[in-house]
GROMACS .gro file of C-alpha atoms in nm:
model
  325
    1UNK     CA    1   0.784   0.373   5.180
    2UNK     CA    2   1.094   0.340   4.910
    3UNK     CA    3   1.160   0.742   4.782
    4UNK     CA    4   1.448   0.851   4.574
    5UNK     CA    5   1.626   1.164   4.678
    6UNK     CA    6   1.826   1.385   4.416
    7UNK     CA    7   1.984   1.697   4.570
    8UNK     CA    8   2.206   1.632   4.932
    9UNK     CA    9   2.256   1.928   5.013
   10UNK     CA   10   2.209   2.127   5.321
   11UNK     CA   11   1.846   2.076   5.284
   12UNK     CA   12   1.814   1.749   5.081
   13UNK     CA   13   2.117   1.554   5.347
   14UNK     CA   14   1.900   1.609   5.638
   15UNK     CA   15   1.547   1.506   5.441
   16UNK     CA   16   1.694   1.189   5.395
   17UNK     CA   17   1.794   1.162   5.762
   18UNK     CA   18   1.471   1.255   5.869
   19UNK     CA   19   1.307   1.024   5.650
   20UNK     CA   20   1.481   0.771   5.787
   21UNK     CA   21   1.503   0.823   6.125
   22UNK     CA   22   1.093   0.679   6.032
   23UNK     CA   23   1.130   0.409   5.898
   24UNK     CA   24   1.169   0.503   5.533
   25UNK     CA   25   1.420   0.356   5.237
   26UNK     CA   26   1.550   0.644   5.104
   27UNK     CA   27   1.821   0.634   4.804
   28UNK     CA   28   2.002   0.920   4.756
   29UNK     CA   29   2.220   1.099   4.481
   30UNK     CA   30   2.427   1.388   4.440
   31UNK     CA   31   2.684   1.500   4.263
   32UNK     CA   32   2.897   1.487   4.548
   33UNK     CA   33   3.008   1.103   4.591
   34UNK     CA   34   3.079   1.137   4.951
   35UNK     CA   35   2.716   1.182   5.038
   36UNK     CA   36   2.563   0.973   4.722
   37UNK     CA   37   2.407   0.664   4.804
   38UNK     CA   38   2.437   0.550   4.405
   39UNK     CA   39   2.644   0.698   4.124
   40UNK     CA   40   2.389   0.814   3.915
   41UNK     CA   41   2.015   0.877   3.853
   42UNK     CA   42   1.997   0.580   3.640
   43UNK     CA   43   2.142   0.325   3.981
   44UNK     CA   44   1.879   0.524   4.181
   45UNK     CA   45   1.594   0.430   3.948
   46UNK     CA   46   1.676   0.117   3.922
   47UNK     CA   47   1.664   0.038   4.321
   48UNK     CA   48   1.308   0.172   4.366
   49UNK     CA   49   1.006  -0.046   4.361
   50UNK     CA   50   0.718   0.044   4.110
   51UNK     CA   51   0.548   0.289   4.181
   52UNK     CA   52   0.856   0.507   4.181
   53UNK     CA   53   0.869   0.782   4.383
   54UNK     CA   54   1.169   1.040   4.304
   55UNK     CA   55   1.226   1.359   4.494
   56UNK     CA   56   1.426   1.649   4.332
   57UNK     CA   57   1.614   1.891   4.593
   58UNK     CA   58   1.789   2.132   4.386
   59UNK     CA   59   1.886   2.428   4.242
   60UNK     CA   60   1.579   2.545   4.088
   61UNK     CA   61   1.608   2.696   3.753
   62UNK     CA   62   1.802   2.482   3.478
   63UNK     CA   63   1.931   2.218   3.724
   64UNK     CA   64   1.579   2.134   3.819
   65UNK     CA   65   1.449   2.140   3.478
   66UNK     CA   66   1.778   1.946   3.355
   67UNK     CA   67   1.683   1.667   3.583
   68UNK     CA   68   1.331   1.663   3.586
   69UNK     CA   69   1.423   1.579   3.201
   70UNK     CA   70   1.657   1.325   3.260
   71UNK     CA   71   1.380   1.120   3.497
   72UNK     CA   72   1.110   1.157   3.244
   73UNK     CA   73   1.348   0.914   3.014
   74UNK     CA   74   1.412   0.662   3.353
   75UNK     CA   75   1.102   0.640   3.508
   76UNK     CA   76   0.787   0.467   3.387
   77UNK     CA   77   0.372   0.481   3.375
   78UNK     CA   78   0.237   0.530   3.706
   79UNK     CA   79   0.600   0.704   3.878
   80UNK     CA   80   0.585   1.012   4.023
   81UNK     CA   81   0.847   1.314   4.023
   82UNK     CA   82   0.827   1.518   4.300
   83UNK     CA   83   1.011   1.916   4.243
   84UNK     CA   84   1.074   1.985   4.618
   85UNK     CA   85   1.296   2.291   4.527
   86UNK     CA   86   1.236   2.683   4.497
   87UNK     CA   87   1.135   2.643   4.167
   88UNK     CA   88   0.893   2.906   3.992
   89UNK     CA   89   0.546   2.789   3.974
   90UNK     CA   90   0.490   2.839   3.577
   91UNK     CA   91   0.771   2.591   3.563
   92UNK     CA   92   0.610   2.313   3.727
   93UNK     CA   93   0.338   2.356   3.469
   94UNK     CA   94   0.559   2.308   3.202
   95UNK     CA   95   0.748   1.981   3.399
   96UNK     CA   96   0.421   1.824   3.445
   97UNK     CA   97   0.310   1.873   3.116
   98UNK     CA   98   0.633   1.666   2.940
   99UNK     CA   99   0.550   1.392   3.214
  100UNK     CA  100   0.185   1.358   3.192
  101UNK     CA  101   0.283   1.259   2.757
  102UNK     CA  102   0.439   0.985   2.958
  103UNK     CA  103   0.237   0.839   3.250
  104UNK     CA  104   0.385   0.989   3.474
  105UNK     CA  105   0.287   1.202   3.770
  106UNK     CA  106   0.408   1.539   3.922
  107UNK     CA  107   0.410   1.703   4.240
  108UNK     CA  108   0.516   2.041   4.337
  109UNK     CA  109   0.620   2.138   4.699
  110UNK     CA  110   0.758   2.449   4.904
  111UNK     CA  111   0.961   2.352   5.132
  112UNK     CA  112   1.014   2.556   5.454
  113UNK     CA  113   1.230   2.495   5.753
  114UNK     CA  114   1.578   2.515   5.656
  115UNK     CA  115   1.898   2.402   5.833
  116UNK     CA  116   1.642   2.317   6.131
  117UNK     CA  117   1.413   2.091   5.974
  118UNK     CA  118   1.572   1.779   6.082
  119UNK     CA  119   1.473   1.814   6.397
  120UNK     CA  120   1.165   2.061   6.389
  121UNK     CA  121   1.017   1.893   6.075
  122UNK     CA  122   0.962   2.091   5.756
  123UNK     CA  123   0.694   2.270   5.645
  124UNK     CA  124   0.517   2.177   5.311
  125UNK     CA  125   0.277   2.316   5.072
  126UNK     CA  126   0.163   2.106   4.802
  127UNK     CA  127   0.002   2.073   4.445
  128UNK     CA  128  -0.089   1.807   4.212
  129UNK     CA  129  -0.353   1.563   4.147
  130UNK     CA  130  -0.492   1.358   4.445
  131UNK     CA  131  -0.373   1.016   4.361
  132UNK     CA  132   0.011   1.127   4.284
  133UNK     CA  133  -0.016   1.320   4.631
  134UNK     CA  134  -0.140   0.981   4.771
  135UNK     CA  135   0.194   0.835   4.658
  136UNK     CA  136   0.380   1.052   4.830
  137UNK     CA  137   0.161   1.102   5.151
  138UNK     CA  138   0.375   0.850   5.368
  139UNK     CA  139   0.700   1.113   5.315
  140UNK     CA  140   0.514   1.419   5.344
  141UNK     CA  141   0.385   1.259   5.710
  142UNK     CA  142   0.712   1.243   5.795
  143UNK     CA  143   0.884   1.544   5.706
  144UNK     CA  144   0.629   1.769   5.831
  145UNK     CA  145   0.638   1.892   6.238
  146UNK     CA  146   0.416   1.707   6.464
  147UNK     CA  147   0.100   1.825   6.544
  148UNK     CA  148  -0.175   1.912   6.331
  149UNK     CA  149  -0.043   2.253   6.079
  150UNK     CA  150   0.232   2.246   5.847
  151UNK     CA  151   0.155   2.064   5.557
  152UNK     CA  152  -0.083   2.129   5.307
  153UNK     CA  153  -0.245   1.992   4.973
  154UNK     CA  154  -0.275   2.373   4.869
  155UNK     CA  155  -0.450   2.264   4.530
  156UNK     CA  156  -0.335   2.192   4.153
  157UNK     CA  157   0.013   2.138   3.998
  158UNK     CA  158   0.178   2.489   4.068
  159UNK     CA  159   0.009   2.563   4.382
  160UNK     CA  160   0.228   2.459   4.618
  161UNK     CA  161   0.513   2.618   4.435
  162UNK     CA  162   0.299   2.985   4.406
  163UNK     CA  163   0.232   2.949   4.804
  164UNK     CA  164   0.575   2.892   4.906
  165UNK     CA  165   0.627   3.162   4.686
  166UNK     CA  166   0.376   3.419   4.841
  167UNK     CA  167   0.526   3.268   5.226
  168UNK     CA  168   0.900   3.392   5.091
  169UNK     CA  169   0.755   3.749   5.022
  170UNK     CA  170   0.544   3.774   5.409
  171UNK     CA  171   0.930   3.621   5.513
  172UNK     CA  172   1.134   3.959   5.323
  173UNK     CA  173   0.876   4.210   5.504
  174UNK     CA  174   0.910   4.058   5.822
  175UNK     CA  175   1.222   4.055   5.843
  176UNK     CA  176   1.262   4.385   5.690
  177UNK     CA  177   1.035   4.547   5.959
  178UNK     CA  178   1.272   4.350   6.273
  179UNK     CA  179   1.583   4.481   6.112
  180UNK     CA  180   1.442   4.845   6.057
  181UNK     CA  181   1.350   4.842   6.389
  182UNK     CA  182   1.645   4.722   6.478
  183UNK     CA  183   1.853   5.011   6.332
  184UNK     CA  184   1.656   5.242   6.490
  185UNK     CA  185   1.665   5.134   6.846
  186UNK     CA  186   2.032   5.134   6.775
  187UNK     CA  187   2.076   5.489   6.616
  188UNK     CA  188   1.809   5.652   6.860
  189UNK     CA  189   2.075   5.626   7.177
  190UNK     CA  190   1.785   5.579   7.444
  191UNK     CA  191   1.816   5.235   7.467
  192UNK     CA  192   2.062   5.051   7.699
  193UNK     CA  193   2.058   4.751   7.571
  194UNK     CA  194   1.864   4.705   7.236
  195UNK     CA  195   1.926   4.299   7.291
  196UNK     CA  196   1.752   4.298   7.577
  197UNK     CA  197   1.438   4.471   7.416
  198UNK     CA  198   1.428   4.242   7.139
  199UNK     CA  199   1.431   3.968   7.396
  200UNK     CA  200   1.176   4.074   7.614
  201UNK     CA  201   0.957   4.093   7.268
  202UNK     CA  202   0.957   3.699   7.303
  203UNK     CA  203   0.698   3.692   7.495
  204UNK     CA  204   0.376   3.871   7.560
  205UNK     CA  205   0.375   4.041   7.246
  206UNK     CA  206   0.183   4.035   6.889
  207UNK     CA  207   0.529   4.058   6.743
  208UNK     CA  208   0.664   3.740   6.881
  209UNK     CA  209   0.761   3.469   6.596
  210UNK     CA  210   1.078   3.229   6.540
  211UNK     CA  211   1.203   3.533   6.293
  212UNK     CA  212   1.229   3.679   6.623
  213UNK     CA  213   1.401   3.406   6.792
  214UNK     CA  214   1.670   3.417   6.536
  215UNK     CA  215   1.670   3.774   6.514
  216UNK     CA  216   1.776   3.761   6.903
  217UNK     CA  217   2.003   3.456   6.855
  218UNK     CA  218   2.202   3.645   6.612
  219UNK     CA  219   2.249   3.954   6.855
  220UNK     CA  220   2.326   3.721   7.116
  221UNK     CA  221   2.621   3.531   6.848
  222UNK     CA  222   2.720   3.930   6.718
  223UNK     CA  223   2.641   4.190   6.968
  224UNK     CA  224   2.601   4.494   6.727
  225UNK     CA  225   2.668   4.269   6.417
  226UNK     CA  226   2.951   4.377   6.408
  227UNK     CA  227   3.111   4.092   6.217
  228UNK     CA  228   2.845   4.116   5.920
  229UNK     CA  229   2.846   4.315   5.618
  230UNK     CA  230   2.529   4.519   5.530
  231UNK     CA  231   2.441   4.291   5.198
  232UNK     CA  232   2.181   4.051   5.205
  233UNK     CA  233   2.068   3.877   4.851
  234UNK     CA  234   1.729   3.729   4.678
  235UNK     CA  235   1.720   3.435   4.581
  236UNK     CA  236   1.396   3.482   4.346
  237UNK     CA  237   1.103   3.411   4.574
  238UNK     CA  238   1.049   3.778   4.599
  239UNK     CA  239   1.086   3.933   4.305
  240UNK     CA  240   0.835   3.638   4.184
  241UNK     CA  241   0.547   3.759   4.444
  242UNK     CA  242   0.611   4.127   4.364
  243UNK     CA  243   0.555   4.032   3.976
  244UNK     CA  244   0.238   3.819   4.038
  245UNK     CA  245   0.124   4.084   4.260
  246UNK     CA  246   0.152   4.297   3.912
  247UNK     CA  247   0.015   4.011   3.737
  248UNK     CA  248  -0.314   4.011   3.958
  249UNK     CA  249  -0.377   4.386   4.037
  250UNK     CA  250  -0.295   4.299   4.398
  251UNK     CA  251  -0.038   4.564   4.539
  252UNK     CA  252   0.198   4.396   4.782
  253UNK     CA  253   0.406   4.728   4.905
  254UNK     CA  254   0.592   4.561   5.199
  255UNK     CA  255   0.710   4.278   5.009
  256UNK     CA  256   0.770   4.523   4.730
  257UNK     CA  257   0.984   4.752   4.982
  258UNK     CA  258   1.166   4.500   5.140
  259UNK     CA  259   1.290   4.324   4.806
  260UNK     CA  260   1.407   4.667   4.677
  261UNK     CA  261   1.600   4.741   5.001
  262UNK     CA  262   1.809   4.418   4.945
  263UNK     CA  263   1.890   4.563   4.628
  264UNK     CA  264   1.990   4.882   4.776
  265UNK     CA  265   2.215   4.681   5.076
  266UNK     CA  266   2.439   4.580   4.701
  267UNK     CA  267   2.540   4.964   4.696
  268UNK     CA  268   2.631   5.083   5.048
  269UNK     CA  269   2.674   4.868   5.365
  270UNK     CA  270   2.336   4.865   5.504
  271UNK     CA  271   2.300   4.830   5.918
  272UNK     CA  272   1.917   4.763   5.819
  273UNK     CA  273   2.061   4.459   5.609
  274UNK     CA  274   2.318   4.346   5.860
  275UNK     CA  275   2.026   4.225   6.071
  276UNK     CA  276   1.834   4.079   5.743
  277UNK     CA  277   2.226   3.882   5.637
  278UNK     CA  278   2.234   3.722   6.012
  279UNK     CA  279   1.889   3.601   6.024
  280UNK     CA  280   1.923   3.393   5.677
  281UNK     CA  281   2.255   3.317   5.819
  282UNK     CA  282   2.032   3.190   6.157
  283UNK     CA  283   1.749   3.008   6.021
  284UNK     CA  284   1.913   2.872   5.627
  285UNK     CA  285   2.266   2.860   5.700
  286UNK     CA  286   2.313   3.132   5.427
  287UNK     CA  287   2.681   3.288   5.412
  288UNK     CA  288   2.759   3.655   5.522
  289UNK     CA  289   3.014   3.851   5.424
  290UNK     CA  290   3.267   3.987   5.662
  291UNK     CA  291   3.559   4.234   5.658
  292UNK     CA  292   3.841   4.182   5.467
  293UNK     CA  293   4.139   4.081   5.706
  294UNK     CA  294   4.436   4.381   5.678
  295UNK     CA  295   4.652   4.275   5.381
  296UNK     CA  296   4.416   4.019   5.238
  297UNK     CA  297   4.116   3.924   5.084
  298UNK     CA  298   3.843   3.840   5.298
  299UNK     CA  299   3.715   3.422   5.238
  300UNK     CA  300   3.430   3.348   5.057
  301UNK     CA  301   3.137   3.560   4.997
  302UNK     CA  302   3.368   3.865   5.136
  303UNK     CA  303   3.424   3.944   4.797
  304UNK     CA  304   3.302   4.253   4.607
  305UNK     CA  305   2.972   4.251   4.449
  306UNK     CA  306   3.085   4.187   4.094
  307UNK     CA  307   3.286   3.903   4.216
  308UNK     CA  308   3.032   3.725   4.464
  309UNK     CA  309   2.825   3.761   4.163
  310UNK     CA  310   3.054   3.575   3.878
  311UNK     CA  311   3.123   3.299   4.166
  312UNK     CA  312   2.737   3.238   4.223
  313UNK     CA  313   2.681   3.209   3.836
  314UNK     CA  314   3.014   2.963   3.828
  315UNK     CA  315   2.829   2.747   4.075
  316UNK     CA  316   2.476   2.777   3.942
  317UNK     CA  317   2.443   2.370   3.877
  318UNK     CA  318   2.647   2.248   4.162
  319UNK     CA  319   2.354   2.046   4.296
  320UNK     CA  320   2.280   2.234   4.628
  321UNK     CA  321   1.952   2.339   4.649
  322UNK     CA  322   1.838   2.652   4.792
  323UNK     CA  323   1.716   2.666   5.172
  324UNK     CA  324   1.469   2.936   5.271
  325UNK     CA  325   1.495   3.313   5.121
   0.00000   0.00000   0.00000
């Protein structure tokens, strides 16, 4: 099939090479000419066949809304717009409410997998009516992992959105409970080699998951993690499922405890959230912070809290999109 791609980021620039590594024609665009196949929405449009398919990979928030707008004046009766991003679910109500006016359709759709989707596949939870998801079926074969799970038509506009959503929140306990564990093994003294343990877990046990593949890579990379402050961030997902929780009467006190312990790894560095920093490092390419070098500042998110924060806000609509939580 012909798709557009908006959003080349870490996520979006190896969608497209998945895509076409089967057979697809994918036109891409971001703000960043380097990896831009056109120079603007508009030149993307215009190469597609009709029925356009456009797929937005970015920020979500404003960004996603902004451009969401902007293809609601390009495309046409019949296109479809699909919001690949970590957007919140209410918003894809709204999105496919200003596109229905106009003919055109809408599809919402988690997207798991992160910096190791090109190669493992992706996978997707989806919402919106049947025949839009039919348009879109050939890319969603694709970019999903071989073999019969990962993807799913989860139901209506906003469902895919709400169970990627609810999948982020199981992801902050999880990982929570490894890195507690963790900390303990570590503080307790018994243990010769706390590495070790974790990697015998690989196998033979109920705990085993890829969480705990990366939770042993990153020992392996940092013995001690050493190298990584205690801070890990949100980047909404959470907070989301802890509110709808509230919203539904359903009490969600994992989730709920793991989300408030990355608030507390802000105050005080956290060995708990050193472990939580180097899996989203492992599995989404996320930064960590590290020490400052003597005499200097440390690089990039090394910064203090107040700083980090006025540089994420700076670069709010850069066009990355976010990988996993």
């Amino acid at each position: 099939m012909d798709i557009g791609l908006v959003g080349l980021g870490k996520m979006g620039g190896n969608m497209r090479e998945r895509l076409r590594r089967d057979g697809h024609t994918v036109v891409g665009f971001d703000r960043n000419p380097e990896v831009s196949d056109v120079d603007s929405l508009a030149a993307l449009v215009d190469k597609l066949p009709t029925p356009k398919v456009v797929w937005v990979m970015v920020p979500a928030g404003e960004p996603t809304r902004s451009t969401v707008a902007e293809l609601g004046e390009l495309l046409g009766e019949g296109d479809v717009v699909v919001d690949g991003g970590n957007s919140r679910w209410t918003d894809d109500l709204a999105n496919a409410e200003t596109l229905q006016a106009k003919g055109i359709g809408y599809v919402d759709c988690g997207v798991s997998g992160g910096v190791w989707g090109l190669e493992n596949g992706y996978a997707l939870m989806y919402g919106g009516d049947a025949a839009d998801v039919e348009k879109v079926q050939p890319a969603f074969d694709s970019l999903k992992p071989e073999g019969d799970f990962g993807a799913v038509h989860a139901g209506k506009v906003g469902a895919g959105h709400f169970s990627k959503m609810v999948h982020n929140g199981i992801e902050y306990a999880i990982m929570q409970a490894y890195a507690e564990g963790w900390e303990l093994l570590e503080k307790a003294e018994l243990t010769d080699n706390v590495t070790e343990v974790f990697r015998s877990w690989r196998e033979g046990t109920v705990i085993r998951s890829w969480l705990l593949d990366l939770m042993v890579a990153a020992l392996d990379d940092d013995p001690g993690l050493s190298q990584i402050a205690g801070y890990a961030e949100d980047s909404g997902e959470g907070r989301w499922t802890v509110e709808a929780g509230i919203e539904n009467a359903v009490a969600t006190p994992a989730i709920t405890a793991a989300l408030y312990a990355r608030f507390v790894s802000r105050q005080d560095d956290s060995p708990t959230m050193k472990a939580v920093a180097a899996m989203r490092n492992q599995f989404g390419g996320h930064a960590v912070r590290t020490p400052a070098p003597k005499g200097g500042d440390a690089a990039g998110e090394s910064k203090a809290p107040d700083q980090a924060a006025a540089a994420r806000e700076a670069g709010a609509g850069s066009g990355r999109e976010p990988a996993e939580s």
